[in-house]
Coordinates of C-alpha atoms and ligand atoms in Angstrom, one line a residue:
X236 CA 6.4 -18.2 -9.7
X237 CA 7.3 -21.4 -11.4
X238 CA 10.7 -21.3 -12.9
X239 CA 10.8 -21.1 -16.7
X240 CA 12.4 -23.9 -18.7
X241 CA 14.6 -22.2 -21.3
X242 CA 16.6 -24.6 -23.4
X243 CA 19.2 -23.8 -26.1
X244 CA 19.1 -26.6 -28.6
X245 CA 22.6 -26.5 -30.0
X246 CA 24.2 -28.3 -32.9
X247 CA 25.6 -27.8 -36.4
X248 CA 23.2 -27.5 -39.4
X249 CA 21.5 -30.9 -40.0
X250 CA 22.0 -32.2 -36.4
X251 CA 18.2 -32.5 -36.1
X252 CA 17.5 -29.4 -34.0
X253 CA 14.3 -28.6 -35.9
X254 CA 12.8 -32.0 -35.5
X255 CA 13.6 -32.4 -31.9
X256 CA 12.4 -28.9 -31.1
X257 CA 8.9 -29.9 -32.4
X258 CA 9.0 -32.9 -30.0
X259 CA 10.1 -30.9 -27.1
X260 CA 7.6 -28.0 -27.4
X261 CA 4.8 -30.6 -27.5
X262 CA 6.0 -32.4 -24.4
X263 CA 6.9 -29.4 -22.3
X264 CA 4.5 -26.8 -23.8
X265 CA 7.2 -24.4 -24.7
X266 CA 7.5 -21.7 -27.3
X267 CA 9.8 -22.6 -30.2
X268 CA 12.1 -19.8 -31.3
X269 CA 14.0 -20.7 -34.5
X270 CA 15.9 -17.7 -36.0
X271 CA 16.3 -19.7 -39.2
X272 CA 12.5 -20.1 -39.4
X273 CA 11.9 -16.4 -38.6
X274 CA 14.3 -15.3 -41.3
X275 CA 12.8 -17.6 -43.9
X276 CA 9.3 -16.3 -43.1
X277 CA 10.7 -12.7 -43.5
X278 CA 12.0 -13.8 -46.9
X279 CA 8.7 -15.3 -47.8
X280 CA 6.8 -12.2 -46.9
X281 CA 9.3 -10.1 -48.9
X282 CA 10.1 -7.8 -46.1
X283 CA 13.1 -5.5 -46.2
X284 CA 14.8 -7.6 -43.5
X285 CA 14.0 -10.7 -45.5
X286 CA 15.6 -9.2 -48.6
X287 CA 18.8 -8.3 -46.7
X288 CA 19.0 -11.7 -45.0
X289 CA 18.4 -13.8 -48.2
X290 CA 21.7 -13.0 -49.9
X291 CA 23.7 -13.8 -46.7
X292 CA 21.8 -17.0 -46.1
X293 CA 22.2 -18.1 -49.7
X294 CA 26.0 -17.9 -49.2
X295 CA 25.7 -20.0 -46.1
X296 CA 27.0 -17.2 -43.9
X297 CA 25.6 -15.8 -40.7
X298 CA 23.2 -12.9 -40.7
X299 CA 24.3 -9.9 -38.6
X300 CA 24.0 -10.2 -34.8
X301 CA 21.9 -7.1 -34.3
X302 CA 19.3 -8.4 -36.7
X303 CA 18.8 -11.7 -35.1
X304 CA 19.1 -10.3 -31.5
X305 CA 16.3 -7.8 -32.4
X306 CA 14.2 -10.6 -33.7
X307 CA 14.6 -12.7 -30.6
X308 CA 13.9 -9.7 -28.3
X309 CA 10.5 -9.0 -30.0
X310 CA 9.6 -12.8 -29.8
X311 CA 10.4 -12.8 -26.1
X312 CA 8.2 -9.8 -25.6
X313 CA 5.4 -11.4 -27.5
X314 CA 5.3 -14.4 -25.1
X315 CA 5.5 -13.0 -21.6
X316 CA 3.5 -15.8 -19.9
X317 CA 5.0 -18.9 -21.5
X318 CA 6.4 -21.8 -19.5
X319 CA 9.6 -21.4 -21.4
X320 CA 11.4 -21.3 -24.7
X321 CA 13.3 -23.6 -27.0
X322 CA 16.0 -21.6 -28.7
X323 CA 16.8 -23.3 -32.0
X324 CA 19.7 -22.1 -34.1
X325 CA 20.2 -19.2 -31.6
X326 CA 22.6 -18.1 -30.2
X327 CA 25.2 -18.7 -32.9
X328 CA 27.9 -16.2 -31.8
X329 CA 29.3 -15.1 -28.5
X330 CA 27.7 -11.7 -28.9
X331 CA 24.3 -13.4 -29.4
X332 CA 24.8 -15.6 -26.3
X333 CA 25.6 -12.5 -24.1
X334 CA 22.7 -10.6 -25.5
X335 CA 20.3 -13.5 -24.8
X336 CA 21.5 -13.8 -21.2
X337 CA 20.9 -10.1 -20.8
X338 CA 17.4 -10.2 -22.3
X339 CA 16.4 -13.2 -20.1
X340 CA 17.9 -11.6 -17.0
X341 CA 15.8 -8.5 -17.6
X342 CA 12.7 -10.8 -17.6
X343 CA 13.8 -12.3 -14.3
X344 CA 14.8 -15.6 -15.9
X345 CA 17.8 -17.3 -17.6
X346 CA 18.9 -20.3 -19.7
X347 CA 18.2 -23.6 -17.9
X348 CA 20.6 -25.5 -20.1
X349 CA 22.2 -26.0 -23.5
X350 CA 21.7 -29.3 -25.2
X351 CA 24.2 -29.9 -27.9
X352 CA 23.4 -32.5 -30.5
X353 CA 26.7 -34.0 -31.6
X354 CA 26.9 -35.3 -35.2
X355 CA 30.0 -35.7 -37.2
X356 CA 30.6 -33.5 -40.3
X357 CA 30.2 -36.2 -42.9
X358 CA 26.9 -37.4 -41.5
X359 CA 25.7 -33.7 -41.5
X360 CA 26.5 -33.2 -45.2
X361 CA 24.7 -36.5 -46.1
X362 CA 21.6 -35.5 -44.0
X363 CA 21.5 -31.9 -45.4
X364 CA 21.8 -33.0 -49.0
X365 CA 18.9 -35.5 -48.4
X366 CA 16.8 -32.8 -46.7
X367 CA 17.5 -30.4 -49.6
X368 CA 15.7 -32.8 -52.0
X369 CA 12.5 -32.6 -49.9
X370 CA 12.6 -29.1 -48.3
X371 CA 13.5 -27.2 -51.4
X372 CA 15.8 -25.0 -49.3
X373 CA 18.5 -23.6 -51.5
X374 CA 21.1 -23.7 -48.8
X375 CA 20.5 -27.4 -48.3
X376 CA 21.0 -28.3 -52.0
X377 CA 24.5 -27.1 -52.6
X378 CA 27.3 -29.0 -51.0
X379 CA 29.6 -26.0 -51.0
X380 CA 27.1 -23.9 -49.2
X381 CA 26.5 -26.8 -46.7
X382 CA 30.2 -27.0 -46.0
X383 CA 30.4 -23.2 -45.6
X384 CA 27.6 -23.4 -43.1
X385 CA 29.4 -26.1 -41.2
X386 CA 32.6 -24.0 -41.3
X387 CA 30.7 -21.0 -39.9
X388 CA 29.4 -23.2 -37.2
X389 CA 32.8 -24.5 -36.2
X390 CA 34.4 -21.1 -36.2
X391 CA 31.7 -18.9 -34.7
X392 CA 29.2 -21.1 -32.9
X393 CA 31.2 -24.0 -31.5
X394 CA 33.0 -21.7 -29.0
X395 CA 29.7 -21.2 -27.3
X396 CA 30.1 -24.7 -25.8
X397 CA 32.7 -23.1 -23.5
X398 CA 30.5 -20.1 -22.7
X399 CA 27.8 -22.5 -21.4
X400 CA 30.2 -25.0 -19.9
X401 CA 31.6 -22.1 -17.8
X402 CA 28.1 -21.6 -16.5
X403 CA 27.6 -25.3 -15.8
X404 CA 24.9 -25.4 -18.4
X405 CA 26.5 -27.4 -21.3
X406 CA 25.0 -30.9 -22.0
X407 CA 26.3 -33.1 -24.8
X408 CA 23.7 -35.3 -26.5
X409 CA 24.6 -38.1 -29.0
X410 CA 22.8 -36.8 -32.1
X411 CA 23.1 -40.1 -34.0
X412 CA 20.3 -42.7 -33.8
X413 CA 16.6 -42.8 -34.3
X414 CA 14.6 -39.6 -33.7
X415 CA 12.9 -41.3 -30.7
X416 CA 16.2 -42.5 -29.2
X417 CA 17.6 -38.9 -29.5
X418 CA 14.3 -37.5 -28.1
X419 CA 14.6 -39.8 -25.1
X420 CA 18.1 -38.7 -24.4
X421 CA 16.9 -35.1 -24.6
X422 CA 14.1 -35.8 -22.2
X423 CA 16.4 -37.5 -19.7
X424 CA 18.7 -34.5 -19.8
X425 CA 15.9 -32.1 -19.4
X426 CA 14.6 -34.1 -16.4
X427 CA 18.1 -33.8 -15.0
X428 CA 18.3 -30.1 -15.7
X429 CA 14.9 -29.5 -14.1
X430 CA 15.9 -31.5 -11.0
X431 CA 19.1 -29.5 -10.8
X432 CA 17.1 -26.2 -11.2
X433 CA 14.7 -27.4 -8.5
X434 CA 17.6 -28.2 -6.2
X435 CA 19.1 -24.8 -6.8
X436 CA 15.8 -23.2 -6.1
X437 CA 15.4 -25.3 -3.0
X438 CA 18.9 -24.3 -1.8
X439 CA 18.1 -20.7 -2.3
X440 CA 14.8 -21.1 -0.5
X441 CA 16.7 -22.9 2.4
X442 CA 19.2 -20.1 2.4
X443 CA 16.4 -17.6 2.6
X444 CA 14.6 -19.6 5.2
X445 CA 17.9 -19.8 7.2
X446 CA 18.1 -16.0 7.1
X447 CA 14.5 -15.8 8.3
X448 CA 15.3 -18.3 11.1
X449 CA 18.3 -16.2 12.0
X450 CA 16.0 -13.2 12.2
X451 CA 13.8 -15.2 14.5
X452 CA 16.8 -16.1 16.6
X453 CA 17.8 -12.5 16.9
X454 CA 14.2 -11.7 17.8
X455 CA 14.3 -14.4 20.5
X456 CA 17.4 -12.8 21.9
X457 CA 16.0 -9.3 22.1
X458 CA 12.5 -10.5 23.1
X459 CA 13.1 -10.4 27.0
X460 CA 14.6 -6.9 26.7
X461 CA 11.7 -5.8 24.5
X462 CA 9.2 -7.3 27.0
X463 CA 10.8 -5.3 29.9
X464 CA 10.7 -2.2 27.8
X465 CA 7.1 -2.7 27.0
X466 CA 6.3 -3.3 30.7
X467 CA 8.1 -0.1 31.7
X468 CA 6.2 1.9 29.0
X469 CA 2.9 0.4 30.2
X470 CA 3.7 1.3 33.8
X471 CA 4.5 4.9 32.9
X472 CA 1.3 5.1 30.9
X473 CA -0.8 3.8 33.9
X474 CA 0.9 6.3 36.2
X475 CA 0.2 9.2 33.8
X476 CA -3.4 8.1 33.5
X477 CA -3.8 8.0 37.3
X478 CA -2.3 11.5 37.7
X479 CA -4.7 12.8 35.1
X480 CA -7.6 11.1 36.9
X481 CA -6.7 12.8 40.2
X482 CA -6.3 16.1 38.5
X483 CA -9.6 15.8 36.9
X484 CA -11.2 15.0 40.3
X485 CA -9.6 18.0 41.9
X486 CA -10.7 20.3 39.1
X487 CA -14.3 18.9 39.4
X488 CA -14.3 19.6 43.2
X489 CA -13.0 23.2 42.7
X490 CA -15.6 23.9 40.1
X491 CA -18.4 22.5 42.3
X492 CA -17.2 24.8 45.2
X493 CA -17.2 27.8 43.0
X494 CA -20.7 27.0 41.7
X495 CA -21.9 26.6 45.3
X496 CA -20.5 30.0 46.5
X497 CA -21.9 31.7 43.4
X498 CA -25.3 30.2 44.1
X499 CA -25.3 31.4 47.7
X500 CA -24.1 34.9 46.6
X501 CA -26.9 35.1 44.1
X502 CA -29.4 33.9 46.7
X503 CA -28.3 36.6 49.2
X504 CA -28.4 39.3 46.6
X505 CA -31.9 38.3 45.6
X506 CA -32.9 38.1 49.3
X507 CA -31.7 41.6 50.0
X508 CA -33.6 42.9 47.0
X509 CA -36.8 41.3 48.1
X510 CA -36.4 42.5 51.6
X511 CA -35.8 46.1 50.4
X512 CA -38.8 46.0 48.2
X513 CA -41.0 44.6 50.9
X514 CA -39.8 47.1 53.5
X515 CA -40.5 50.0 51.2
X516 CA -44.1 48.8 50.7
X517 CA -44.5 48.5 54.5
X518 CA -43.1 51.9 55.0
X519 CA -45.4 53.4 52.4
X520 CA -48.5 51.7 53.9
X521 CA -47.7 52.4 57.5
X522 CA -46.8 56.1 56.7
X523 CA -50.5 57.3 57.1
X524 CA -52.2 54.8 59.3
X525 CA -50.0 54.8 62.3
X526 CA -50.2 58.7 62.7
X527 CA -54.0 58.7 62.8
X528 CA -54.1 55.8 65.1
X529 CA -51.5 57.3 67.3
X530 CA -53.5 60.5 67.5
X531 CA -56.6 58.6 68.2
X532 CA -55.0 56.3 70.6
X533 CA -53.0 59.0 72.4
X534 CA -55.8 61.4 72.8
X535 CA -57.8 60.1 75.8
X536 CA -61.6 61.0 76.1
X537 CA -60.8 63.4 78.8
X538 CA -58.4 65.3 76.6
X539 CA -60.9 65.3 73.7
X540 CA -63.6 66.8 76.0
X541 CA -61.2 69.4 77.3
X542 CA -60.2 70.3 73.7
X543 CA -63.8 70.7 72.5
X544 CA -64.6 72.7 75.7
X545 CA -61.8 75.0 74.9
X546 CA -62.9 75.3 71.4
X547 CA -66.4 76.2 72.6
X548 CA -65.1 78.8 75.0
X549 CA -63.1 80.4 72.2
X550 CA -66.2 80.5 70.0
X551 CA -68.4 82.1 72.8
X552 CA -65.7 84.7 73.5
X553 CA -65.4 85.5 69.8
X554 CA -69.2 86.0 69.6
X555 CA -69.5 88.2 72.7
X556 CA -66.8 90.4 71.4
X557 CA -68.7 90.7 68.2
X558 CA -72.1 91.6 70.0
X559 CA -70.3 93.5 72.8
X560 CA -71.7 91.3 75.5
X561 CA -69.8 89.9 78.4
X562 CA -68.7 86.5 78.0
X563 CA -71.0 85.3 80.9
X564 CA -74.1 86.8 79.2
X565 CA -73.1 85.4 76.0
X566 CA -72.7 82.0 77.6
X567 CA -76.2 82.3 79.3
X568 CA -77.7 83.2 75.9
X569 CA -76.2 80.2 74.2
X570 CA -77.6 78.0 77.0
X571 CA -81.1 79.3 76.4
Ligands
LIG55 P1 19.1 -22.6 -39.8 O1 17.7 -22.9 -40.3 O2 19.2 -22.5 -38.3 O3 20.1 -23.6 -40.4 O4 19.5 -21.2 -40.4 C1 19.6 -20.9 -41.8 C2 20.4 -19.7 -42.1 O5 19.8 -18.6 -41.4 C3 21.8 -19.7 -41.5 O6 22.7 -20.4 -42.4 C4 22.1 -18.3 -41.4 O7 22.5 -17.7 -42.6 C5 20.8 -17.7 -40.9 N1 20.7 -17.8 -39.5 C6 19.8 -18.5 -38.7 N2 20.0 -18.2 -37.4 C7 21.0 -17.4 -37.3 C8 21.7 -16.7 -36.2 N3 21.3 -17.0 -35.0 N4 22.6 -15.9 -36.5 C9 23.0 -15.6 -37.7 N5 22.4 -16.1 -38.8 C10 21.5 -17.0 -38.6

């Protein structure tokens, strides 16, 4: 993010802060925050705050810190995306300066520099009285009030020079001369401030980069160790993979063997069953035929003749007995 340009335009009443602020906001595209202007608009709108502030302003005194700090806070919130601010007539007390730093810090920014327009007291009184004729501002028309405002400035506001000096942000600008001349001095100063800010930014970038480079150096140092470690891990992984492959192959073989033996078992059981069935059929079929055949085959023609002869003899004998004839007669009878 580009750094914001936040300028405190400092100086006693009548130093030309308002005029130069207008020039600066046009040149640098900044937001102008003038607590005096905000207070006057509150008075014009007849707000409660305006009513409270009017009496104080008419005496040439400073309005309470909390009021002006609150006003600035809300103006900062209203302009979150500005390139920067020109603070005109604020801060005017140490408490306001501290509060402003805090507010800006919360927004991730800060004061870039304080430009103090230096004008001697007599010149100020002259300018303010002149301005009072045109502006119609009550506090510009009365010399006592003007002197009171300058007194307030010297007592309460001037010490802020030290506050910003200590931070290396105080810049004195000769506030006497033409508006253009003073404007040019201000531009020169701001150019210097911007360059200084850029340099600070660059230094911090370099420091950051340095740290990054150091990180790389460390990474370089540990890189060989890391590579060895990575190699070792890869080797272990490869070994594990090979082991797993061998195991898988063994398991496959075992399974194939089992399938084979099961298949042969099934086959033999099936065979036995078929054989049993077949043999039962054969036994059934052959149970009748072979007996007849055997009888036929075994009994030779001679035996058959003998058997039938015997049968005939028995018959003849039985008949003879019945008719009471001798078997020989019975036989003769049958022949006839
Ligand atoms: P200015 O227009 O800056 O000269 O301010 C006009 C009057 O508004 C002053 O005399 C004060 O009474 C009041 N005022 C403006 N700014 C402030 C401030 N930052 N703190 C207190 N009072 C202020």
